[in-house]
Every structure is written in structure tokens, then in C-alpha cells.
Amino acid sequence: MPNQNPLFIPGPTNIPDRLRHAMNVQTQDHRAPDFVKTFAPVLEKTKTVFATRDGQIITFPASGTGGWEACITNTLSPGDTVLVARYGMFSHRWIDMCQRHGLDVQIIECPWGSGAPADKFEEALKADTDHKIKAVLVTHNETATGVKSDIAAVRGAMDAAGHPAMLFVDCVSSLGSMEFQFDNWGVDIAVSGSQKGFMLATGMAILCVSPKALAAIETATLPRTFFDFRDMMKANASGGFPYTPPLNLIYGMAEALKMLEEEGLENVYARHHRLAEGVRKAVAAWGLRLVAQSPDLYSDSVSAIYVPEGFDSNKLVARAFDAYGVSFGIGLGEMNGKAFRIGHLGSLTDVMVLSGLATIEMAMADLDYPIALGSGVAAAQEYFRTTRADTLKAAA
Ligand SMILES: *Cc1c(COP(=O)(O)O)cnc(C)c1O
């Protein structure tokens, strides 16, 4: 029965029954005329989630990491300079990928727990008078630390410097959970995946590409074949795919988009904020500390939480799984052993979050953490109970 428990890792996320059923389809011929009817509306509707009009949606059978690779290989050439800040495991991994592709990566080192430093980007861009920097890469939601960065501020810094670099954003763990504004933030490529906010199985990288980034393909010389945007766009234009499409995920995506539309994106974001606030109330009641340095950086999809001095967060996560059959995120990279993570994104309700808080409390009590059993749960209960729309109405 433990496989009935919800997951509290920040991705892959819980797959609602409705989406599991939607993905359960018999093989179909992707060259048959009816494939167009399934796929074309998916591409069109996905634009809503990115909040774009002119952005081009491009998908690949891949995870988010493949999306990163598609992003850089389509737009950059060996030796090109890119500007990136490192403040967690995911920004680190994107940097590593750029280096392995022979890009010249100008890195701004930031403490883990902080976010994208718009002021430092502006400085670096202003200093780059001959425009060597071709792209600024930003992780919107750093899943390792539970930090959300201000993409509008990064765009503001680029504009203030009058710099023509492209802006590439990793929104794998934010899209469909937290507000994202592709057009308004002047993003050139946004990279996401199927297994987080879209609540689907892993296997589809989902990108949104600006006209400026599309134009860059013509002169960019990094090698690409499987991930060539042009092959994908050419095939998609006639409703097809340049190779075998991940059919089940496309069906799942059609249904996931329906679910997000029915709930309404604003409500989806509000629900994530609410769930995250409940978790943060619990963290405060335990007397523990978030890795995110200040409230403006708090992520609504994942919380990274320091364990008290002298405790090992790996043992806590192991205890929750071994004793209670519930998965939480371990501390990644610099945070290993020091912090654990509660994923609170995707298909999740107040009640599910309470079950996660209750479980991690039991694991903490088992390991003699200095916390009072029930304290975090009670704080979250009180928050959830008193902030329901109907409660507020009754009190008015
Ligand atoms: C999950 C995630 C990725 C992609 O990881 P994959 O395992 O390749 O899907 C990239 N960036 C962030 C911020 C993520 O949370």
C-alpha cells in the first residue's frame, strides 16, 4: 500500500488519475491524418501557460536536461560567451553542460539560498562593451534550494545595460505552478518538462522560443541533429513529428492543459502559494530554517529546510521512506546532509500536504529532533482552516 502515498519530492510529481487514464492509449499511427488533430491544439494551448503570443512551442521526447541542450545547441556556437549565476544544483548543472559544449561560461558565484543577482548581471553586461556575451542563463526556480528568482528584474538589468544578449530561462519546476510571463519578461527561450507542473510522466521537454532566438539558429554552429528546432518546426507545421512522437505524453498533455484551464492558471498559482505557505508555517513552528534567504525568494513549488546542527538530513529522508513509505527530497550538492526538501507542486491539496507534514514530523521524532510532535501540522492546519475562501466569507 505505500504506493498509494503521495510523493513529496519536487518532481516527478503525483500523477492524477485523470492524467494516468488520458495517457493510457493504444498505439496510433503518428503519420495518420488524425494525429494532427491531437497534436496541433496541444502546441497552441501550451502558449497560454507560458503567457506568450509570438513564442514558438517546441517539444522533444526528453527530460528537462534535454531541453537545456536543445536551447543552447540551437542558438550558440563553440567559444560563445554566456553569463550565468550559480546558486544551486540546477544552475550548476546547466553551467556544466555549457562548459562541456565548449562555451565560454562567465560565472557569477552566489551563496546557495540566494537568487539571480540582477545588479551583478547589469554590471557584467555593461562591462561587456563589445557584446561578447550571447546569452544570460537563469534558473527561475532553483529546485535544490527552494529559491524563486525575479526574471523581470533580470530583464530590467539587461535593458538597463542596453545589451542585446538573449535571455534563457529554466522554468522546469515553476511552469504551471508559479506565474511565468514569457512575453512580458522578454524571455528568449524557456525550458520546461512534462513531469512537474504538468503532472505527467517524465519524457517530454517543453520549450518556448522567441523570434529572436529562432533567428539565431541560422548562424549558430554547435552540432545538433535530434534537437534541431528547424526539423521539429518543419514537421510540426504540417501536424507531424520528425521522428516517433511520445504519443502517450501528448495525450496526457492535452488533458493536463484542460485541467489547468478548468482550474484557471491564477487559481493554480494561488493554490501553490497557499500550500507553500502552509509548509512554511510548519517550518516556523518546528523552529527550523528555510534555505531561501528571504521571503521574496520563497518558492511556491518546493521548500528546502535546514535540519538542526548535528543532524543528517539524509537519515531523515531515509527514515520517512523506510518507516512510512513517503518520499521527500534529499539535500543536493552543497545542501547534502544539511537540508531536506518538501516538494509541494502539481496535483496536491491541503489534506495531502498535511499528510506529508505529519509524516516528516514522525520521522523527526523517531530521530530525536528537538521538535514537538504535531506542532508543524497544527500550524499548517490553522493556516489552511482559517484561510479557506468560505471561512473568510463567513467571518466577514
Ligand atoms: C527537474 C529540473 C530540471 C530537469 O531535470 P530532468 O531530470 O532532466 O527533467 C531542470 N531544472 C530544474 C530547476 C529542475 O527542477
Coordinates of C-alpha atoms and ligand atoms in Angstrom, one line a residue:
M1 CA 0.0 0.0 0.0
P2 CA 2.8 2.6 0.4
N3 CA 2.5 3.2 -3.3
Q4 CA -0.8 5.0 -2.5
N5 CA 1.1 7.7 -0.6
P6 CA 1.7 11.0 -2.3
L7 CA 5.2 12.0 -3.2
F8 CA 6.8 15.0 -1.7
I9 CA 9.8 15.1 -4.0
P10 CA 9.8 18.2 -6.2
G11 CA 9.4 16.2 -9.3
P12 CA 8.4 14.0 -10.8
T13 CA 5.1 14.8 -9.2
N14 CA 2.0 12.9 -8.4
I15 CA 0.0 12.0 -11.5
P16 CA -3.7 12.5 -11.0
D17 CA -5.9 9.5 -12.1
R18 CA -7.4 11.7 -14.8
L19 CA -4.0 12.1 -16.5
R20 CA -3.0 8.5 -16.0
H21 CA -6.1 7.5 -17.9
A22 CA -5.5 10.0 -20.6
M23 CA -2.0 8.6 -21.2
N24 CA -3.4 5.0 -21.4
V25 CA -3.9 4.8 -25.1
Q26 CA -3.3 2.2 -27.7
T27 CA -0.5 2.8 -30.2
Q28 CA -1.6 5.0 -33.1
D29 CA 0.0 5.8 -36.4
H30 CA 1.6 9.2 -36.0
R31 CA 1.6 9.6 -39.8
A32 CA -2.2 9.1 -40.0
P33 CA -4.2 12.3 -40.6
D34 CA -5.8 12.3 -37.1
F35 CA -2.5 12.8 -35.3
V36 CA -2.6 16.4 -36.4
K37 CA -5.9 16.9 -34.6
T38 CA -4.4 15.7 -31.3
F39 CA -1.0 17.5 -31.5
A40 CA -1.7 20.9 -33.1
P41 CA -4.1 22.1 -30.3
V42 CA -1.6 21.0 -27.7
L43 CA 1.1 23.2 -29.1
E44 CA -1.4 26.1 -29.4
K45 CA -2.7 25.7 -25.9
T46 CA 0.7 25.4 -24.3
K47 CA 1.3 29.0 -25.2
T48 CA -1.2 30.1 -22.6
V49 CA 0.8 28.5 -19.8
F50 CA 4.0 30.4 -20.9
A51 CA 1.9 33.5 -21.4
T52 CA 3.1 34.1 -24.9
R53 CA 1.6 35.2 -28.2
D54 CA 4.6 35.1 -30.5
G55 CA 6.6 32.4 -28.8
Q56 CA 7.0 29.1 -30.6
I57 CA 6.3 26.0 -28.6
I58 CA 8.8 23.2 -29.4
T59 CA 8.7 19.8 -27.6
F60 CA 11.1 16.9 -27.7
P61 CA 11.0 13.3 -26.3
A62 CA 13.4 14.1 -23.5
S63 CA 13.6 15.3 -19.9
G64 CA 14.3 18.9 -18.9
T65 CA 18.0 18.3 -19.3
G66 CA 17.5 17.6 -23.0
G67 CA 15.5 20.9 -23.2
W68 CA 18.6 22.7 -21.9
E69 CA 20.7 21.1 -24.5
A70 CA 18.2 21.9 -27.3
C71 CA 18.2 25.5 -26.1
I72 CA 22.0 26.1 -26.2
T73 CA 22.9 23.9 -29.3
N74 CA 20.3 25.7 -31.5
T75 CA 21.4 29.2 -30.7
L76 CA 25.1 29.3 -29.8
S77 CA 28.5 28.5 -31.4
P78 CA 31.6 27.0 -29.8
G79 CA 33.5 29.7 -27.9
D80 CA 30.5 31.9 -27.4
T81 CA 30.3 33.6 -24.0
V82 CA 27.3 33.0 -21.8
L83 CA 26.6 34.7 -18.4
V84 CA 25.3 32.5 -15.6
A85 CA 24.9 32.8 -11.8
R86 CA 25.5 29.6 -9.8
Y87 CA 23.3 29.4 -6.7
G88 CA 22.2 25.7 -6.6
M89 CA 22.5 22.3 -8.2
F90 CA 20.4 23.1 -11.2
S91 CA 22.1 26.3 -12.2
H92 CA 25.3 24.4 -11.6
R93 CA 24.3 21.5 -13.9
W94 CA 23.3 23.9 -16.7
I95 CA 26.7 25.6 -16.4
D96 CA 28.4 22.2 -16.6
M97 CA 26.5 21.4 -19.8
C98 CA 27.6 24.7 -21.3
Q99 CA 31.2 24.1 -20.5
R100 CA 31.0 20.6 -21.9
H101 CA 29.7 22.1 -25.1
G102 CA 32.8 24.4 -25.4
L103 CA 31.0 27.6 -24.4
D104 CA 32.9 30.2 -22.5
V105 CA 30.9 30.4 -19.3
Q106 CA 31.2 33.6 -17.3
I107 CA 30.1 32.6 -13.8
I108 CA 28.8 34.7 -11.0
E109 CA 29.1 32.7 -7.8
C110 CA 26.3 33.4 -5.4
P111 CA 25.5 31.8 -2.0
W112 CA 23.1 28.9 -2.2
G113 CA 19.9 30.2 -0.9
S114 CA 20.1 33.4 -2.9
G115 CA 18.7 34.1 -6.3
A116 CA 19.6 35.5 -9.7
P117 CA 21.6 38.7 -9.0
A118 CA 20.1 41.3 -11.4
D119 CA 22.5 44.0 -10.2
K120 CA 25.6 41.8 -10.9
F121 CA 24.2 40.8 -14.3
E122 CA 23.8 44.5 -15.1
E123 CA 27.4 45.2 -14.1
A124 CA 28.8 42.3 -16.2
L125 CA 26.7 43.3 -19.2
K126 CA 27.7 47.0 -19.0
A127 CA 31.4 45.9 -18.8
D128 CA 30.9 43.7 -21.9
T129 CA 31.1 46.7 -24.4
D130 CA 31.9 44.6 -27.5
H131 CA 28.9 42.3 -26.8
K132 CA 30.8 39.0 -26.4
I133 CA 28.0 37.7 -24.1
K134 CA 25.5 36.0 -26.3
A135 CA 23.1 34.8 -23.7
V136 CA 22.2 35.2 -20.0
L137 CA 21.0 31.9 -18.4
V138 CA 18.8 31.9 -15.4
T139 CA 17.1 29.2 -13.3
H140 CA 13.8 30.6 -12.4
N141 CA 13.1 28.2 -9.6
E142 CA 16.2 26.6 -8.1
T143 CA 14.8 23.3 -7.0
A144 CA 17.8 22.5 -4.9
T145 CA 17.3 25.5 -2.6
G146 CA 13.7 26.4 -2.9
V147 CA 14.5 29.8 -4.4
K148 CA 12.5 31.7 -6.9
S149 CA 14.3 34.4 -8.9
D150 CA 12.9 37.6 -10.3
I151 CA 13.1 37.2 -14.1
A152 CA 11.5 40.6 -14.7
A153 CA 14.4 42.1 -12.7
V154 CA 17.0 40.2 -14.8
R155 CA 15.3 41.5 -18.0
G156 CA 15.3 45.0 -16.5
A157 CA 19.1 44.7 -15.9
M158 CA 19.7 43.6 -19.4
D159 CA 17.7 46.5 -20.8
A160 CA 19.4 49.0 -18.4
A161 CA 22.7 47.8 -19.8
G162 CA 21.4 48.1 -23.3
H163 CA 22.8 44.7 -24.0
P164 CA 21.5 42.5 -26.9
A165 CA 22.2 39.1 -25.3
M166 CA 19.4 36.5 -25.3
L167 CA 17.7 35.5 -22.1
F168 CA 17.3 31.8 -21.5
V169 CA 15.3 30.6 -18.5
D170 CA 14.9 27.2 -16.9
C171 CA 11.3 27.0 -15.7
V172 CA 11.2 23.3 -15.3
S173 CA 10.0 23.4 -11.7
S174 CA 7.9 26.6 -11.9
L175 CA 5.9 26.4 -15.1
G176 CA 2.3 25.6 -14.4
S177 CA 2.8 26.1 -10.7
M178 CA 4.0 29.7 -10.4
E179 CA 3.4 32.7 -12.5
F180 CA 5.5 32.8 -15.7
Q181 CA 5.4 35.6 -18.2
F182 CA 7.4 34.7 -21.4
D183 CA 6.4 37.8 -23.4
N184 CA 6.3 40.4 -20.6
W185 CA 9.6 39.3 -19.1
G186 CA 11.3 39.3 -22.6
V187 CA 12.4 35.7 -22.4
D188 CA 14.1 34.2 -25.5
I189 CA 13.9 30.6 -24.6
A190 CA 12.1 29.0 -21.6
V191 CA 12.8 25.3 -20.9
S192 CA 10.4 23.0 -19.0
G193 CA 9.3 19.4 -18.8
S194 CA 6.3 17.2 -18.5
Q195 CA 6.9 15.8 -15.0
K196 CA 6.5 18.7 -12.7
G197 CA 3.8 21.4 -13.0
F198 CA 2.1 19.5 -15.8
M199 CA 1.7 16.5 -13.5
L200 CA 2.6 13.9 -16.2
A201 CA 5.1 11.1 -16.6
T202 CA 8.7 12.2 -17.4
G203 CA 9.6 12.2 -21.1
M204 CA 8.7 15.4 -22.8
A205 CA 10.9 18.6 -22.8
I206 CA 8.7 21.6 -23.5
L207 CA 10.3 24.8 -24.8
C208 CA 9.0 28.2 -25.8
V209 CA 11.2 30.1 -28.2
S210 CA 11.2 33.8 -29.2
P211 CA 11.5 35.0 -32.8
K212 CA 14.9 36.4 -31.9
A213 CA 16.2 33.0 -30.7
L214 CA 14.7 31.4 -33.8
A215 CA 16.7 33.8 -35.9
A216 CA 19.9 32.8 -34.0
I217 CA 19.7 29.3 -35.3
E218 CA 20.8 30.3 -38.8
T219 CA 24.3 31.4 -37.6
A220 CA 24.7 29.1 -34.5
T221 CA 27.1 26.3 -35.2
L222 CA 27.0 24.0 -32.2
P223 CA 26.3 20.5 -33.5
R224 CA 22.7 19.3 -33.3
T225 CA 20.6 16.7 -35.1
F226 CA 17.9 15.1 -32.8
F227 CA 17.3 18.5 -31.1
D228 CA 17.3 20.7 -34.3
F229 CA 14.4 23.2 -33.8
R230 CA 14.1 23.5 -37.6
D231 CA 13.4 19.8 -38.2
M232 CA 10.8 19.8 -35.4
M233 CA 9.1 23.0 -36.6
K234 CA 9.0 21.9 -40.2
A235 CA 7.3 18.6 -39.3
N236 CA 5.0 20.3 -36.7
A237 CA 3.8 22.8 -39.3
S238 CA 2.1 20.0 -41.1
G239 CA 1.0 18.4 -37.9
G240 CA 3.7 15.8 -37.8
F241 CA 6.9 14.9 -36.0
P242 CA 10.4 14.4 -37.4
Y243 CA 10.6 11.0 -35.7
T244 CA 8.4 8.9 -33.4
P245 CA 6.5 11.2 -31.0
P246 CA 5.8 10.4 -27.4
L247 CA 2.2 9.7 -28.1
N248 CA 1.1 8.9 -24.6
L249 CA 2.6 12.1 -23.3
I250 CA 0.9 14.2 -26.0
Y251 CA -2.4 12.7 -25.0
G252 CA -1.5 13.4 -21.4
M253 CA -0.5 17.0 -22.2
A254 CA -3.8 17.6 -23.9
E255 CA -5.6 16.6 -20.8
A256 CA -3.2 18.4 -18.4
L257 CA -3.8 21.6 -20.3
K258 CA -7.5 21.1 -19.9
M259 CA -7.1 20.6 -16.1
L260 CA -5.0 23.8 -15.8
E261 CA -7.6 25.7 -17.9
E262 CA -10.5 24.4 -15.8
E263 CA -8.9 25.4 -12.5
G264 CA -7.7 28.6 -14.1
L265 CA -4.0 29.5 -14.0
E266 CA -4.5 32.2 -11.5
N267 CA -6.1 29.7 -9.1
V268 CA -3.4 27.2 -9.8
Y269 CA -0.8 29.7 -8.7
A270 CA -2.9 30.7 -5.7
R271 CA -3.2 27.1 -4.7
H272 CA 0.5 26.6 -4.9
H273 CA 1.1 29.7 -2.8
R274 CA -1.3 28.5 -0.2
L275 CA 0.2 25.0 0.0
A276 CA 3.7 26.6 0.3
E277 CA 2.5 28.9 3.0
G278 CA 1.1 26.0 5.0
V279 CA 4.5 24.3 4.7
R280 CA 6.3 27.5 5.8
K281 CA 4.1 27.8 8.8
A282 CA 5.1 24.3 9.8
V283 CA 8.8 25.0 9.3
A284 CA 8.5 28.1 11.6
A285 CA 6.6 26.1 14.2
W286 CA 9.3 23.4 14.2
G287 CA 11.8 26.2 14.8
L288 CA 13.7 25.3 11.6
R289 CA 15.0 27.5 8.9
L290 CA 14.5 27.6 5.1
V291 CA 17.5 27.6 2.8
A292 CA 15.9 30.5 0.9
Q293 CA 17.4 33.6 2.4
S294 CA 14.4 36.0 2.4
P295 CA 10.6 35.9 1.8
D296 CA 10.8 37.5 -1.6
L297 CA 12.8 34.4 -2.7
Y298 CA 10.5 31.7 -1.3
S299 CA 9.5 29.2 -3.9
D300 CA 5.9 28.1 -4.0
S301 CA 6.7 24.7 -5.5
V302 CA 9.5 23.4 -3.2
S303 CA 10.8 24.2 0.3
A304 CA 14.4 23.4 1.2
I305 CA 14.7 23.2 5.0
Y306 CA 17.9 23.0 7.1
V307 CA 18.0 20.3 9.7
P308 CA 19.3 21.3 13.2
E309 CA 23.1 21.3 13.8
G310 CA 24.4 17.8 14.4
F311 CA 21.6 16.0 12.4
D312 CA 21.9 14.4 9.0
S313 CA 19.1 15.2 6.5
N314 CA 19.9 12.1 4.5
K315 CA 19.0 10.0 7.6
L316 CA 15.7 11.9 8.0
V317 CA 14.7 11.3 4.3
A318 CA 15.7 7.7 4.6
R319 CA 13.6 7.3 7.8
A320 CA 10.5 8.8 6.2
F321 CA 10.8 6.4 3.4
D322 CA 11.8 3.2 5.3
A323 CA 9.3 3.6 8.1
Y324 CA 6.3 5.3 6.5
G325 CA 6.8 4.8 2.7
V326 CA 6.8 8.5 1.9
S327 CA 9.5 10.2 -0.2
F328 CA 10.9 13.6 0.4
G329 CA 13.7 15.4 -1.4
I330 CA 17.3 15.0 -0.2
G331 CA 19.7 17.9 0.1
L332 CA 21.5 18.2 -3.3
G333 CA 25.1 19.3 -3.8
E334 CA 26.2 21.7 -1.0
M335 CA 23.0 21.0 0.8
N336 CA 23.6 17.3 1.1
G337 CA 23.2 16.1 4.6
K338 CA 22.3 19.7 5.7
A339 CA 18.8 20.2 4.3
F340 CA 15.8 18.2 3.1
R341 CA 13.2 19.3 0.7
I342 CA 9.4 19.1 0.6
G343 CA 8.0 19.3 -2.9
H344 CA 4.6 20.9 -3.0
L345 CA 3.8 21.3 -6.6
G346 CA 1.4 19.7 -9.1
S347 CA -1.5 17.6 -8.1
L348 CA -1.8 18.4 -4.4
T349 CA -4.4 19.5 -1.9
D350 CA -4.3 20.9 1.7
V351 CA -5.0 17.4 3.0
M352 CA -2.2 15.8 1.1
V353 CA 0.2 18.4 2.3
L354 CA -0.9 17.8 5.9
S355 CA -0.1 14.1 5.5
G356 CA 3.4 15.0 4.4
L357 CA 4.0 17.3 7.3
A358 CA 2.7 14.7 9.7
T359 CA 5.0 12.1 8.2
I360 CA 8.2 14.1 8.3
E361 CA 7.3 15.1 11.9
M362 CA 7.1 11.4 12.9
A363 CA 10.5 10.7 11.2
M364 CA 12.0 13.7 13.0
A365 CA 10.6 12.5 16.3
D366 CA 11.9 9.0 15.6
L367 CA 15.4 10.5 15.2
D368 CA 15.1 12.7 18.4
Y369 CA 14.8 16.0 16.6
P370 CA 14.1 18.9 19.1
I371 CA 10.6 19.4 17.7
A372 CA 7.2 18.9 19.3
L373 CA 5.2 16.2 17.5
G374 CA 2.2 17.9 15.9
S375 CA 3.5 21.4 16.1
G376 CA 4.1 21.9 12.4
V377 CA 0.9 20.1 11.5
A378 CA -1.1 22.3 13.9
A379 CA 0.4 25.4 12.4
A380 CA -0.5 24.3 8.9
Q381 CA -4.0 23.2 9.9
E382 CA -4.6 26.5 11.5
Y383 CA -3.4 28.3 8.3
F384 CA -5.4 26.1 6.0
R385 CA -8.5 26.2 8.2
T386 CA -8.7 29.9 8.6
T387 CA -7.8 31.0 5.1
R388 CA -10.3 29.0 3.1
A389 CA -12.4 31.3 1.0
D390 CA -15.6 30.1 2.7
T391 CA -14.2 30.7 6.2
L392 CA -13.1 34.2 5.3
K393 CA -16.6 34.9 3.9
A394 CA -18.4 33.5 7.0
A395 CA -16.2 35.7 9.2
A396 CA -16.9 38.8 7.2
Ligands
LIG1 C1 13.8 18.9 -12.6 C2 14.6 20.1 -13.0 C3 15.3 20.1 -14.2 C4 15.4 19.0 -15.2 O1 15.6 17.7 -14.8 P1 15.3 16.4 -15.7 O2 15.5 15.4 -14.7 O3 16.2 16.4 -16.8 O4 13.9 16.6 -16.1 C5 16.0 21.2 -14.6 N1 16.0 22.3 -13.9 C6 15.2 22.4 -12.7 C7 15.2 23.6 -12.0 C8 14.5 21.2 -12.3 O5 13.8 21.3 -11.1

